[in-house]
PDB file of C-alpha atoms in Angstrom:
ATOM      1  CA  MET A   1       9.029  -9.611  11.039  1.00 45.00           C
ATOM      2  CA  GLY A   2       5.794  -8.121   9.719  1.00 45.00           C
ATOM      3  CA  ILE A   3       6.121  -5.051  11.920  1.00 39.00           C
ATOM      4  CA  ASN A   4       9.701  -4.360  10.892  1.00 46.00           C
ATOM      5  CA  ARG A   5       8.940  -4.706   7.204  1.00 46.00           C
ATOM      6  CA  SER A   6       5.911  -2.488   7.459  1.00 40.00           C
ATOM      7  CA  LEU A   7       7.913   0.229   9.187  1.00 38.00           C
ATOM      8  CA  ILE A   8      10.668   0.056   6.581  1.00 37.00           C
ATOM      9  CA  ALA A   9       8.139   0.086   3.777  1.00 39.00           C
ATOM     10  CA  LEU A  10       6.372   3.105   5.300  1.00 38.00           C
ATOM     11  CA  ALA A  11       9.680   4.926   5.559  1.00 40.00           C
ATOM     12  CA  ALA A  12      10.387   4.079   1.934  1.00 40.00           C
ATOM     13  CA  VAL A  13       7.027   5.499   0.874  1.00 37.00           C
ATOM     14  CA  MET A  14       7.637   8.721   2.803  1.00 39.00           C
ATOM     15  CA  GLY A  15      11.090   8.902   1.260  1.00 43.00           C
ATOM     16  CA  MET A  16       9.652   8.596  -2.220  1.00 39.00           C
ATOM     17  CA  ILE A  17       7.136  11.362  -1.465  1.00 37.00           C
ATOM     18  CA  ALA A  18       9.936  13.606  -0.248  1.00 39.00           C
ATOM     19  CA  LEU A  19      11.987  12.817  -3.313  1.00 37.00           C
ATOM     20  CA  THR A  20       9.307  14.110  -5.650  1.00 39.00           C
ATOM     21  CA  GLY A  21      10.184  17.536  -4.331  1.00 40.00           C
ATOM     22  CA  CYS A  22      13.930  17.249  -4.991  1.00 39.00           C
ATOM     23  CA  SER A  23      15.275  20.070  -7.055  1.00 36.00           C
ATOM     24  CA  ALA A  24      17.279  19.784 -10.247  1.00 35.00           C
ATOM     25  CA  ASP A  25      20.203  21.259  -8.312  1.00 36.00           C
ATOM     26  CA  GLU A  26      20.215  18.276  -5.941  1.00 36.00           C
ATOM     27  CA  THR A  27      20.160  15.825  -8.858  1.00 37.00           C
ATOM     28  CA  ASP A  28      22.901  17.673 -10.714  1.00 36.00           C
ATOM     29  CA  ALA A  29      25.037  17.834  -7.590  1.00 36.00           C
ATOM     30  CA  GLY A  30      25.088  14.027  -7.486  1.00 38.00           C
ATOM     31  CA  ARG A  31      26.219  13.879 -11.082  1.00 38.00           C
ATOM     32  CA  VAL A  32      29.012  16.414 -10.602  1.00 34.00           C
ATOM     33  CA  ALA A  33      30.642  14.013  -8.125  1.00 47.00           C
ATOM     34  CA  ALA A  34      31.172  11.497 -10.932  1.00 57.00           C
ATOM     35  CA  GLU A  35      34.464  11.662 -12.802  1.00 70.00           C
ATOM     36  CA  ASP A  36      34.613  12.568 -16.474  1.00 75.00           C
ATOM     37  CA  GLY A  37      33.879   9.528 -18.593  1.00 90.00           C
ATOM     38  CA  ASP A  38      32.029   7.653 -15.839  1.00 95.00           C
ATOM     39  CA  ILE A  39      28.960   5.621 -16.741  1.00 96.00           C
ATOM     40  CA  THR A  40      26.345   6.912 -14.289  1.00 96.00           C
ATOM     41  CA  LEU A  41      23.485   4.657 -13.280  1.00 97.00           C
ATOM     42  CA  THR A  42      20.028   4.766 -11.724  1.00 95.00           C
ATOM     43  CA  SER A  43      17.901   1.856 -10.529  1.00 94.00           C
ATOM     44  CA  GLY A  44      14.287   0.877 -10.232  1.00 87.00           C
ATOM     45  CA  ILE A  45      12.167  -2.276 -10.192  1.00 83.00           C
ATOM     46  CA  GLY A  46       9.561  -2.989 -12.820  1.00 67.00           C
ATOM     47  CA  GLN A  47       6.826  -3.886 -10.361  1.00 49.00           C
ATOM     48  CA  THR A  48       3.546  -2.450  -9.133  1.00 42.00           C
ATOM     49  CA  ARG A  49       3.985  -0.743  -5.754  1.00 38.00           C
ATOM     50  CA  THR A  50       2.626  -2.469  -2.687  1.00 41.00           C
ATOM     51  CA  ALA A  51       3.320  -0.229   0.267  1.00 38.00           C
ATOM     52  CA  SER A  52       3.623  -3.027   2.819  1.00 46.00           C
ATOM     53  CA  GLU A  53       6.487  -4.891   1.163  1.00 62.00           C
ATOM     54  CA  LEU A  54      10.231  -4.656   0.580  1.00 79.00           C
ATOM     55  CA  GLN A  55      11.778  -4.062  -2.848  1.00 82.00           C
ATOM     56  CA  THR A  56       8.592  -3.712  -4.860  1.00 76.00           C
ATOM     57  CA  ASP A  57       9.448  -0.709  -7.030  1.00 71.00           C
ATOM     58  CA  ALA A  58      12.845   0.336  -5.674  1.00 84.00           C
ATOM     59  CA  VAL A  59      16.056  -1.465  -4.848  1.00 92.00           C
ATOM     60  CA  SER A  60      16.571  -1.321  -1.088  1.00 93.00           C
ATOM     61  CA  THR A  61      19.196   1.069   0.214  1.00 93.00           C
ATOM     62  CA  SER A  62      20.218  -1.755   2.560  1.00 94.00           C
ATOM     63  CA  VAL A  63      21.770  -3.771  -0.279  1.00 95.00           C
ATOM     64  CA  THR A  64      24.511  -3.034  -2.779  1.00 97.00           C
ATOM     65  CA  VAL A  65      24.497  -3.704  -6.518  1.00 98.00           C
ATOM     66  CA  GLY A  66      27.070  -5.540  -8.604  1.00 98.00           C
ATOM     67  CA  THR A  67      27.659  -4.339 -12.182  1.00 98.00           C
ATOM     68  CA  PHE A  68      29.516  -5.498 -15.268  1.00 98.00           C
ATOM     69  CA  GLY A  69      30.256  -3.290 -18.272  1.00 98.00           C
ATOM     70  CA  VAL A  70      31.233  -4.908 -21.568  1.00 98.00           C
ATOM     71  CA  SER A  71      32.242  -3.271 -24.860  1.00 97.00           C
ATOM     72  CA  ALA A  72      33.155  -5.281 -27.967  1.00 95.00           C
ATOM     73  CA  GLY A  73      33.421  -8.417 -25.819  1.00 94.00           C
ATOM     74  CA  THR A  74      35.843  -6.840 -23.341  1.00 96.00           C
ATOM     75  CA  LEU A  75      35.201  -5.531 -19.857  1.00 98.00           C
ATOM     76  CA  VAL A  76      35.331  -1.746 -19.684  1.00 97.00           C
ATOM     77  CA  THR A  77      37.512   0.016 -17.124  1.00 97.00           C
ATOM     78  CA  ASN A  78      36.159  -0.730 -13.631  1.00 97.00           C
ATOM     79  CA  GLY A  79      33.529  -2.940 -15.231  1.00 98.00           C
ATOM     80  CA  ASN A  80      34.351  -6.212 -13.537  1.00 98.00           C
ATOM     81  CA  ASN A  81      31.765  -6.799 -10.765  1.00 98.00           C
ATOM     82  CA  ASN A  82      31.914  -3.191  -9.606  1.00 98.00           C
ATOM     83  CA  GLN A  83      30.035  -2.568  -6.366  1.00 98.00           C
ATOM     84  CA  TYR A  84      27.524   0.292  -6.076  1.00 98.00           C
ATOM     85  CA  SER A  85      25.503   1.629  -3.159  1.00 97.00           C
ATOM     86  CA  VAL A  86      21.851   2.583  -3.653  1.00 95.00           C
ATOM     87  CA  ALA A  87      20.411   5.996  -2.755  1.00 94.00           C
ATOM     88  CA  ALA A  88      16.772   6.528  -1.820  1.00 91.00           C
ATOM     89  CA  SER A  89      16.356   8.276  -5.184  1.00 92.00           C
ATOM     90  CA  GLY A  90      17.516   5.138  -6.990  1.00 93.00           C
ATOM     91  CA  ALA A  91      20.877   6.636  -7.974  1.00 95.00           C
ATOM     92  CA  LEU A  92      23.799   4.202  -7.852  1.00 97.00           C
ATOM     93  CA  THR A  93      27.159   5.329  -6.478  1.00 96.00           C
ATOM     94  CA  PRO A  94      30.333   3.263  -6.932  1.00 97.00           C
ATOM     95  CA  LYS A  95      32.035   2.130  -3.755  1.00 95.00           C
ATOM     96  CA  SER A  96      35.387   2.971  -5.356  1.00 92.00           C
ATOM     97  CA  LYS A  97      35.696   4.040  -9.011  1.00 94.00           C
ATOM     98  CA  GLY A  98      32.871   4.182 -11.538  1.00 96.00           C
ATOM     99  CA  MET A  99      32.722   2.196 -14.754  1.00 97.00           C
ATOM    100  CA  LYS A 100      34.053   4.121 -17.755  1.00 97.00           C
ATOM    101  CA  TRP A 101      32.735   4.672 -21.244  1.00 96.00           C
ATOM    102  CA  PRO A 102      35.132   3.356 -23.906  1.00 95.00           C
ATOM    103  CA  SER A 103      38.062   5.564 -24.841  1.00 92.00           C
ATOM    104  CA  GLY A 104      36.900   8.586 -26.787  1.00 89.00           C
ATOM    105  CA  LYS A 105      33.338   7.826 -25.668  1.00 90.00           C
ATOM    106  CA  VAL A 106      32.712   5.880 -28.850  1.00 91.00           C
ATOM    107  CA  GLY A 107      31.251   2.432 -29.395  1.00 93.00           C
ATOM    108  CA  THR A 108      28.557   0.746 -27.331  1.00 97.00           C
ATOM    109  CA  VAL A 109      28.420  -0.774 -23.865  1.00 98.00           C
ATOM    110  CA  ASP A 110      26.352  -3.645 -22.487  1.00 98.00           C
ATOM    111  CA  ILE A 111      25.607  -3.389 -18.775  1.00 98.00           C
ATOM    112  CA  PHE A 112      24.630  -6.320 -16.575  1.00 98.00           C
ATOM    113  CA  ALA A 113      23.637  -5.667 -12.965  1.00 98.00           C
ATOM    114  CA  TYR A 114      22.345  -7.646 -10.022  1.00 98.00           C
ATOM    115  CA  ALA A 115      21.666  -7.316  -6.305  1.00 97.00           C
ATOM    116  CA  PRO A 116      22.584  -8.126  -3.635  1.00 98.00           C
ATOM    117  CA  TYR A 117      26.297  -7.855  -4.449  1.00 98.00           C
ATOM    118  CA  GLN A 118      28.302 -11.103  -4.383  1.00 98.00           C
ATOM    119  CA  GLU A 119      32.081 -11.050  -4.175  1.00 97.00           C
ATOM    120  CA  GLY A 120      33.897 -12.996  -6.879  1.00 97.00           C
ATOM    121  CA  TRP A 121      31.101 -13.156  -9.454  1.00 98.00           C
ATOM    122  CA  THR A 122      31.937 -13.078 -13.174  1.00 97.00           C
ATOM    123  CA  TYR A 123      29.634 -11.856 -15.923  1.00 95.00           C
ATOM    124  CA  ASN A 124      29.866 -14.683 -18.460  1.00 96.00           C
ATOM    125  CA  ALA A 125      29.841 -17.811 -16.288  1.00 94.00           C
ATOM    126  CA  SER A 126      27.588 -19.566 -13.800  1.00 96.00           C
ATOM    127  CA  ASN A 127      27.801 -18.078 -10.313  1.00 98.00           C
ATOM    128  CA  THR A 128      26.428 -19.614  -7.150  1.00 97.00           C
ATOM    129  CA  PHE A 129      23.746 -17.811  -5.132  1.00 98.00           C
ATOM    130  CA  SER A 130      22.030 -19.166  -2.025  1.00 97.00           C
ATOM    131  CA  VAL A 131      18.911 -17.889  -0.317  1.00 98.00           C
ATOM    132  CA  SER A 132      19.127 -17.417   3.442  1.00 98.00           C
ATOM    133  CA  ASP A 133      17.811 -20.134   5.724  1.00 97.00           C
ATOM    134  CA  ASP A 134      16.561 -17.393   8.076  1.00 97.00           C
ATOM    135  CA  GLN A 135      14.274 -14.926   6.324  1.00 97.00           C
ATOM    136  CA  SER A 136      12.392 -13.953   9.453  1.00 95.00           C
ATOM    137  CA  THR A 137      14.398 -10.713   9.463  1.00 94.00           C
ATOM    138  CA  ASP A 138      14.500  -8.015   6.802  1.00 93.00           C
ATOM    139  CA  ALA A 139      18.240  -8.564   6.386  1.00 94.00           C
ATOM    140  CA  GLY A 140      17.779 -12.271   5.682  1.00 96.00           C
ATOM    141  CA  TYR A 141      14.931 -11.594   3.275  1.00 95.00           C
ATOM    142  CA  LEU A 142      16.839  -8.925   1.317  1.00 95.00           C
ATOM    143  CA  ALA A 143      19.917 -11.157   1.144  1.00 97.00           C
ATOM    144  CA  SER A 144      17.724 -13.742  -0.618  1.00 97.00           C
ATOM    145  CA  ASP A 145      15.858 -11.541  -3.111  1.00 96.00           C
ATOM    146  CA  LEU A 146      18.075 -11.780  -6.199  1.00 97.00           C
ATOM    147  CA  LEU A 147      17.446  -8.898  -8.609  1.00 96.00           C
ATOM    148  CA  TYR A 148      18.724  -8.602 -12.175  1.00 97.00           C
ATOM    149  CA  ALA A 149      18.836  -5.941 -14.901  1.00 96.00           C
ATOM    150  CA  SER A 150      20.565  -5.613 -18.257  1.00 97.00           C
ATOM    151  CA  VAL A 151      20.787  -2.995 -20.986  1.00 97.00           C
ATOM    152  CA  THR A 152      22.631  -3.491 -24.263  1.00 97.00           C
ATOM    153  CA  GLY A 153      23.998  -1.292 -27.021  1.00 97.00           C
ATOM    154  CA  GLN A 154      24.301   1.816 -24.858  1.00 96.00           C
ATOM    155  CA  THR A 155      26.055   4.731 -26.538  1.00 96.00           C
ATOM    156  CA  TYR A 156      27.685   7.569 -24.644  1.00 96.00           C
ATOM    157  CA  SER A 157      25.329   9.811 -22.705  1.00 92.00           C
ATOM    158  CA  ALA A 158      25.865  12.342 -19.932  1.00 92.00           C
ATOM    159  CA  SER A 159      22.546  11.203 -18.461  1.00 94.00           C
ATOM    160  CA  PRO A 160      22.394   8.158 -16.170  1.00 96.00           C
ATOM    161  CA  VAL A 161      21.650   4.772 -17.695  1.00 96.00           C
ATOM    162  CA  ALA A 162      18.407   3.467 -16.185  1.00 96.00           C
ATOM    163  CA  LEU A 163      18.502  -0.111 -14.905  1.00 96.00           C
ATOM    164  CA  LYS A 164      15.103  -1.777 -14.555  1.00 94.00           C
ATOM    165  CA  PHE A 165      15.519  -4.704 -12.192  1.00 94.00           C
ATOM    166  CA  GLN A 166      13.366  -7.809 -12.074  1.00 93.00           C
ATOM    167  CA  HIS A 167      12.995 -10.397  -9.334  1.00 94.00           C
ATOM    168  CA  GLN A 168      14.961 -13.435 -10.454  1.00 95.00           C
ATOM    169  CA  LEU A 169      13.621 -15.980  -7.972  1.00 96.00           C
ATOM    170  CA  ALA A 170      10.147 -16.973  -6.725  1.00 96.00           C
ATOM    171  CA  ARG A 171       8.314 -15.693  -3.676  1.00 94.00           C
ATOM    172  CA  ILE A 172       5.973 -17.479  -1.309  1.00 94.00           C
ATOM    173  CA  ASN A 173       3.308 -15.727   0.764  1.00 93.00           C
ATOM    174  CA  VAL A 174       1.777 -17.820   3.532  1.00 94.00           C
ATOM    175  CA  ASN A 175      -1.255 -16.539   5.422  1.00 93.00           C
ATOM    176  CA  VAL A 176      -1.670 -18.627   8.581  1.00 94.00           C
ATOM    177  CA  THR A 177      -4.780 -18.599  10.762  1.00 92.00           C
ATOM    178  CA  THR A 178      -6.361 -20.906  13.308  1.00 91.00           C
ATOM    179  CA  ALA A 179      -9.810 -22.351  12.764  1.00 88.00           C
ATOM    180  CA  THR A 180     -12.284 -19.937  14.380  1.00 84.00           C
ATOM    181  CA  ASP A 181     -14.719 -22.631  15.452  1.00 81.00           C
ATOM    182  CA  ARG A 182     -12.046 -25.077  16.590  1.00 82.00           C
ATOM    183  CA  PRO A 183      -9.027 -23.276  18.071  1.00 81.00           C
ATOM    184  CA  ALA A 184      -5.747 -25.013  17.449  1.00 83.00           C
ATOM    185  CA  ASP A 185      -3.670 -26.358  20.277  1.00 84.00           C
ATOM    186  CA  LEU A 186      -0.882 -23.839  19.679  1.00 88.00           C
ATOM    187  CA  PRO A 187       1.082 -21.645  22.082  1.00 89.00           C
ATOM    188  CA  SER A 188       0.773 -17.887  21.705  1.00 88.00           C
ATOM    189  CA  SER A 189       4.219 -17.679  20.104  1.00 92.00           C
ATOM    190  CA  VAL A 190       5.363 -19.947  17.252  1.00 93.00           C
ATOM    191  CA  ASP A 191       8.039 -20.030  14.549  1.00 95.00           C
ATOM    192  CA  LEU A 192       7.119 -20.669  10.905  1.00 96.00           C
ATOM    193  CA  TYR A 193       9.228 -22.526   8.343  1.00 97.00           C
ATOM    194  CA  ILE A 194       9.134 -23.491   4.674  1.00 97.00           C
ATOM    195  CA  GLY A 195      10.582 -26.937   4.102  1.00 96.00           C
ATOM    196  CA  GLY A 196      11.479 -29.224   1.228  1.00 94.00           C
ATOM    197  CA  THR A 197      13.173 -26.695  -1.047  1.00 97.00           C
ATOM    198  CA  LEU A 198      16.676 -26.508  -2.504  1.00 97.00           C
ATOM    199  CA  ARG A 199      18.403 -23.235  -1.603  1.00 97.00           C
ATOM    200  CA  THR A 200      21.132 -22.843  -4.254  1.00 97.00           C
ATOM    201  CA  TYR A 201      20.880 -21.164  -7.664  1.00 98.00           C
ATOM    202  CA  SER A 202      23.411 -21.055 -10.508  1.00 98.00           C
ATOM    203  CA  PHE A 203      23.175 -17.749 -12.372  1.00 98.00           C
ATOM    204  CA  ASN A 204      24.880 -16.251 -15.438  1.00 98.00           C
ATOM    205  CA  PRO A 205      24.629 -12.422 -15.570  1.00 97.00           C
ATOM    206  CA  SER A 206      25.481 -12.236 -19.276  1.00 97.00           C
ATOM    207  CA  THR A 207      22.369 -14.222 -20.198  1.00 96.00           C
ATOM    208  CA  GLY A 208      20.127 -13.562 -17.208  1.00 96.00           C
ATOM    209  CA  LYS A 209      19.533 -17.310 -16.989  1.00 96.00           C
ATOM    210  CA  GLY A 210      19.719 -19.448 -13.896  1.00 97.00           C
ATOM    211  CA  ALA A 211      18.754 -22.848 -12.548  1.00 97.00           C
ATOM    212  CA  VAL A 212      18.369 -24.618  -9.239  1.00 97.00           C
ATOM    213  CA  SER A 213      21.422 -26.578  -8.142  1.00 95.00           C
ATOM    214  CA  GLY A 214      22.472 -28.820  -5.296  1.00 91.00           C
ATOM    215  CA  SER A 215      20.651 -31.745  -3.747  1.00 91.00           C
ATOM    216  CA  THR A 216      20.170 -30.872  -0.070  1.00 89.00           C
ATOM    217  CA  THR A 217      17.004 -29.255   1.229  1.00 93.00           C
ATOM    218  CA  LYS A 218      16.888 -27.165   4.374  1.00 92.00           C
ATOM    219  CA  ASN A 219      14.184 -25.428   6.382  1.00 95.00           C
ATOM    220  CA  ILE A 220      13.778 -21.693   5.765  1.00 97.00           C
ATOM    221  CA  LYS A 221      12.563 -19.763   8.792  1.00 97.00           C
ATOM    222  CA  ILE A 222       9.980 -17.215   7.637  1.00 97.00           C
ATOM    223  CA  ALA A 223       8.666 -15.892  10.962  1.00 96.00           C
ATOM    224  CA  LYS A 224       9.850 -15.990  14.549  1.00 95.00           C
ATOM    225  CA  GLY A 225       7.752 -15.802  17.690  1.00 94.00           C
ATOM    226  CA  VAL A 226       4.487 -14.807  16.036  1.00 93.00           C
ATOM    227  CA  ASN A 227       0.880 -15.305  17.101  1.00 91.00           C
ATOM    228  CA  VAL A 228      -1.155 -16.765  14.248  1.00 90.00           C
ATOM    229  CA  GLY A 229      -4.434 -16.771  16.156  1.00 84.00           C
ATOM    230  CA  LYS A 230      -5.874 -13.772  14.317  1.00 81.00           C
ATOM    231  CA  GLY A 231      -3.996 -14.351  11.101  1.00 89.00           C
ATOM    232  CA  TYR A 232      -0.395 -13.741  10.149  1.00 93.00           C
ATOM    233  CA  THR A 233       1.227 -13.508   6.716  1.00 93.00           C
ATOM    234  CA  ALA A 234       4.869 -14.458   6.274  1.00 94.00           C
ATOM    235  CA  TYR A 235       7.058 -14.190   3.172  1.00 92.00           C
ATOM    236  CA  ALA A 236      10.019 -16.050   1.757  1.00 94.00           C
ATOM    237  CA  VAL A 237      12.089 -16.040  -1.420  1.00 97.00           C
ATOM    238  CA  ILE A 238      12.946 -19.453  -2.817  1.00 97.00           C
ATOM    239  CA  VAL A 239      14.908 -20.718  -5.806  1.00 98.00           C
ATOM    240  CA  PRO A 240      12.681 -21.603  -8.808  1.00 97.00           C
ATOM    241  CA  GLN A 241      12.140 -25.368  -8.711  1.00 97.00           C
ATOM    242  CA  THR A 242       9.570 -28.127  -8.591  1.00 97.00           C
ATOM    243  CA  VAL A 243       8.683 -29.291  -5.097  1.00 96.00           C
ATOM    244  CA  LYS A 244       7.297 -32.804  -5.122  1.00 94.00           C
ATOM    245  CA  LYS A 245       4.080 -34.152  -3.698  1.00 92.00           C
ATOM    246  CA  GLY A 246       4.478 -35.321  -0.122  1.00 92.00           C
ATOM    247  CA  GLU A 247       7.116 -32.768   0.893  1.00 94.00           C
ATOM    248  CA  LYS A 248       6.630 -31.263   4.342  1.00 94.00           C
ATOM    249  CA  PHE A 249       6.199 -27.760   2.966  1.00 96.00           C
ATOM    250  CA  LEU A 250       4.877 -25.671   5.861  1.00 95.00           C
ATOM    251  CA  LYS A 251       6.134 -26.265   9.383  1.00 95.00           C
ATOM    252  CA  ILE A 252       4.977 -24.667  12.618  1.00 94.00           C
ATOM    253  CA  ASP A 253       7.399 -24.985  15.511  1.00 93.00           C
ATOM    254  CA  LYS A 254       5.534 -24.994  18.808  1.00 89.00           C
ATOM    255  CA  GLY A 255       8.726 -24.820  20.828  1.00 85.00           C
ATOM    256  CA  THR A 256       8.572 -28.508  21.650  1.00 77.00           C
ATOM    257  CA  SER A 257      10.242 -31.540  20.145  1.00 74.00           C
ATOM    258  CA  ASP A 258       7.582 -31.854  17.450  1.00 76.00           C
ATOM    259  CA  MET A 259       6.320 -29.592  14.660  1.00 85.00           C
ATOM    260  CA  VAL A 260       2.926 -29.248  13.056  1.00 90.00           C
ATOM    261  CA  VAL A 261       3.496 -29.842   9.362  1.00 92.00           C
ATOM    262  CA  ALA A 262       1.520 -29.678   6.112  1.00 92.00           C
ATOM    263  CA  LYS A 263       2.548 -31.713   3.081  1.00 91.00           C
ATOM    264  CA  LEU A 264       2.011 -30.859  -0.557  1.00 90.00           C
ATOM    265  CA  GLN A 265      -0.605 -33.116  -2.077  1.00 83.00           C
ATOM    266  CA  SER A 266       0.602 -32.480  -5.631  1.00 88.00           C
ATOM    267  CA  ASP A 267       3.788 -31.302  -7.333  1.00 93.00           C
ATOM    268  CA  VAL A 268       4.163 -27.498  -7.434  1.00 94.00           C
ATOM    269  CA  THR A 269       6.511 -25.788  -9.888  1.00 95.00           C
ATOM    270  CA  PHE A 270       7.729 -22.424  -8.634  1.00 96.00           C
ATOM    271  CA  GLU A 271       8.817 -20.131 -11.485  1.00 94.00           C
ATOM    272  CA  GLU A 272      11.046 -17.072 -11.467  1.00 94.00           C
ATOM    273  CA  GLY A 273       9.402 -13.691 -11.015  1.00 91.00           C
ATOM    274  CA  LYS A 274       6.173 -15.120  -9.618  1.00 92.00           C
ATOM    275  CA  THR A 275       4.470 -14.906  -6.236  1.00 91.00           C
ATOM    276  CA  TYR A 276       2.639 -17.951  -4.867  1.00 93.00           C
ATOM    277  CA  ASN A 277      -0.066 -17.301  -2.288  1.00 92.00           C
ATOM    278  CA  PHE A 278      -0.848 -20.013   0.234  1.00 94.00           C
ATOM    279  CA  LYS A 279      -3.455 -20.080   2.957  1.00 93.00           C
ATOM    280  CA  ALA A 280      -2.965 -22.338   5.958  1.00 93.00           C
ATOM    281  CA  VAL A 281      -5.766 -22.955   8.467  1.00 92.00           C
ATOM    282  CA  VAL A 282      -4.579 -24.719  11.611  1.00 91.00           C
ATOM    283  CA  SER A 283      -6.852 -26.837  13.773  1.00 88.00           C
ATOM    284  CA  PRO A 284      -6.144 -29.453  16.471  1.00 86.00           C
ATOM    285  CA  GLU A 285      -6.258 -32.101  13.730  1.00 85.00           C
ATOM    286  CA  GLY A 286      -3.604 -30.417  11.614  1.00 88.00           C
ATOM    287  CA  ILE A 287      -3.329 -27.909   8.746  1.00 90.00           C
ATOM    288  CA  ILE A 288      -5.408 -27.306   5.650  1.00 89.00           C
ATOM    289  CA  LEU A 289      -2.905 -25.831   3.180  1.00 90.00           C
ATOM    290  CA  THR A 290      -4.312 -24.211   0.046  1.00 90.00           C
ATOM    291  CA  LEU A 291      -2.442 -22.764  -2.933  1.00 90.00           C
ATOM    292  CA  GLY A 292      -4.465 -19.936  -4.409  1.00 83.00           C
ATOM    293  CA  SER A 293      -3.570 -17.034  -6.671  1.00 73.00           C
ATOM    294  CA  VAL A 294      -0.280 -16.935  -8.564  1.00 81.00           C
ATOM    295  CA  SER A 295       0.783 -13.505  -9.831  1.00 69.00           C
ATOM    296  CA  LEU A 296       3.544 -12.702 -12.300  1.00 63.00           C
ATOM    297  CA  THR A 297       6.338 -10.306 -11.286  1.00 52.00           C
ATOM    298  CA  GLU A 298       4.305  -8.617  -8.554  1.00 52.00           C
ATOM    299  CA  TRP A 299       5.623  -9.083  -5.060  1.00 57.00           C
ATOM    300  CA  GLY A 300       2.348  -7.795  -3.561  1.00 49.00           C
ATOM    301  CA  ALA A 301       0.783  -9.499  -0.567  1.00 41.00           C
ATOM    302  CA  SER A 302      -2.382 -10.539  -2.397  1.00 38.00           C
ATOM    303  CA  THR A 303      -5.242 -11.737  -0.228  1.00 33.00           C
ATOM    304  CA  ASP A 304      -6.928 -13.437  -3.165  1.00 32.00           C
ATOM    305  CA  ILE A 305      -6.528 -16.985  -1.904  1.00 29.00           C
ATOM    306  CA  GLY A 306      -8.870 -19.232  -3.855  1.00 29.00           C
ATOM    307  CA  ASN A 307      -9.134 -21.956  -6.471  1.00 31.00           C
ATOM    308  CA  ALA A 308      -7.460 -24.544  -4.293  1.00 30.00           C
ATOM    309  CA  THR A 309      -5.002 -26.825  -6.015  1.00 32.00           C
ATOM    310  CA  THR A 310      -3.160 -28.134  -2.950  1.00 33.00           C
ATOM    311  CA  GLU A 311      -4.685 -29.382   0.256  1.00 32.00           C
ATOM    312  CA  GLN A 312      -3.549 -31.549   3.126  1.00 34.00           C
ATOM    313  CA  ILE A 313      -5.097 -32.320   6.480  1.00 31.00           C
ATOM    314  CA  LEU A 314      -2.810 -34.000   8.982  1.00 31.00           C
TER     315      LEU A 314
END
């Protein structure tokens, strides 16, 4: 997982470097393809770039965006959950027809957008979103990283409307190592899981508000077949929620009938738009699991793991 994400991230960085040299002609050519009266859109993420991660300052070209356009309380033409693809430049292109400015290009438009696209969503009601139970692949991770942007009171402009997306859910970073002085009794290849979390989120695009829903927890695979001997960091997106003390939060599957697990020793409330950095040190006796730095809206893989608030030795 780490290798694939690093390669994709490197390609994204190179793509961004190449894009800085794009000419005005190339940009204008993309706009000419839009029909008269179309609302043209561009995307970005309001985060600090971290080159090793997915979707830090740009929406991935591997996902599509859903958009709603509303004027005077009514959906504009083609403004009902319209699906857009994402270019490396951040430009959004409708899969079919673009949203339209109101007739005569007068009045204002409110635009609500999210990614990844979900069929059947409506803009002014609660919609159900579930994170993937297998985020060990880039596809599973991107399918779980719910992004949201809104702009209101937009008047007609020939220039694209810029959508600044934010991460709507919470992210967990887990750095797993084995004790250097007491090697753990682990095989060279293990699977990592996050346990004890609810996976479903109810979200209203018109307000940008959401809440955890459902009552059934399920393991989320965050890495497959990795060697944690020299240290390995895995990532997962979870629904904002409070996970209670005693939950089996980190699980290491050794490929046998049992798992090595670490429980939370206190309640932890995971909030939207935040990254939670855990460090797990595995020894033959079990796992020391520490919750360290918590950063707002930055998906970066911080290595600042300190100020322990959660610890469990099994």
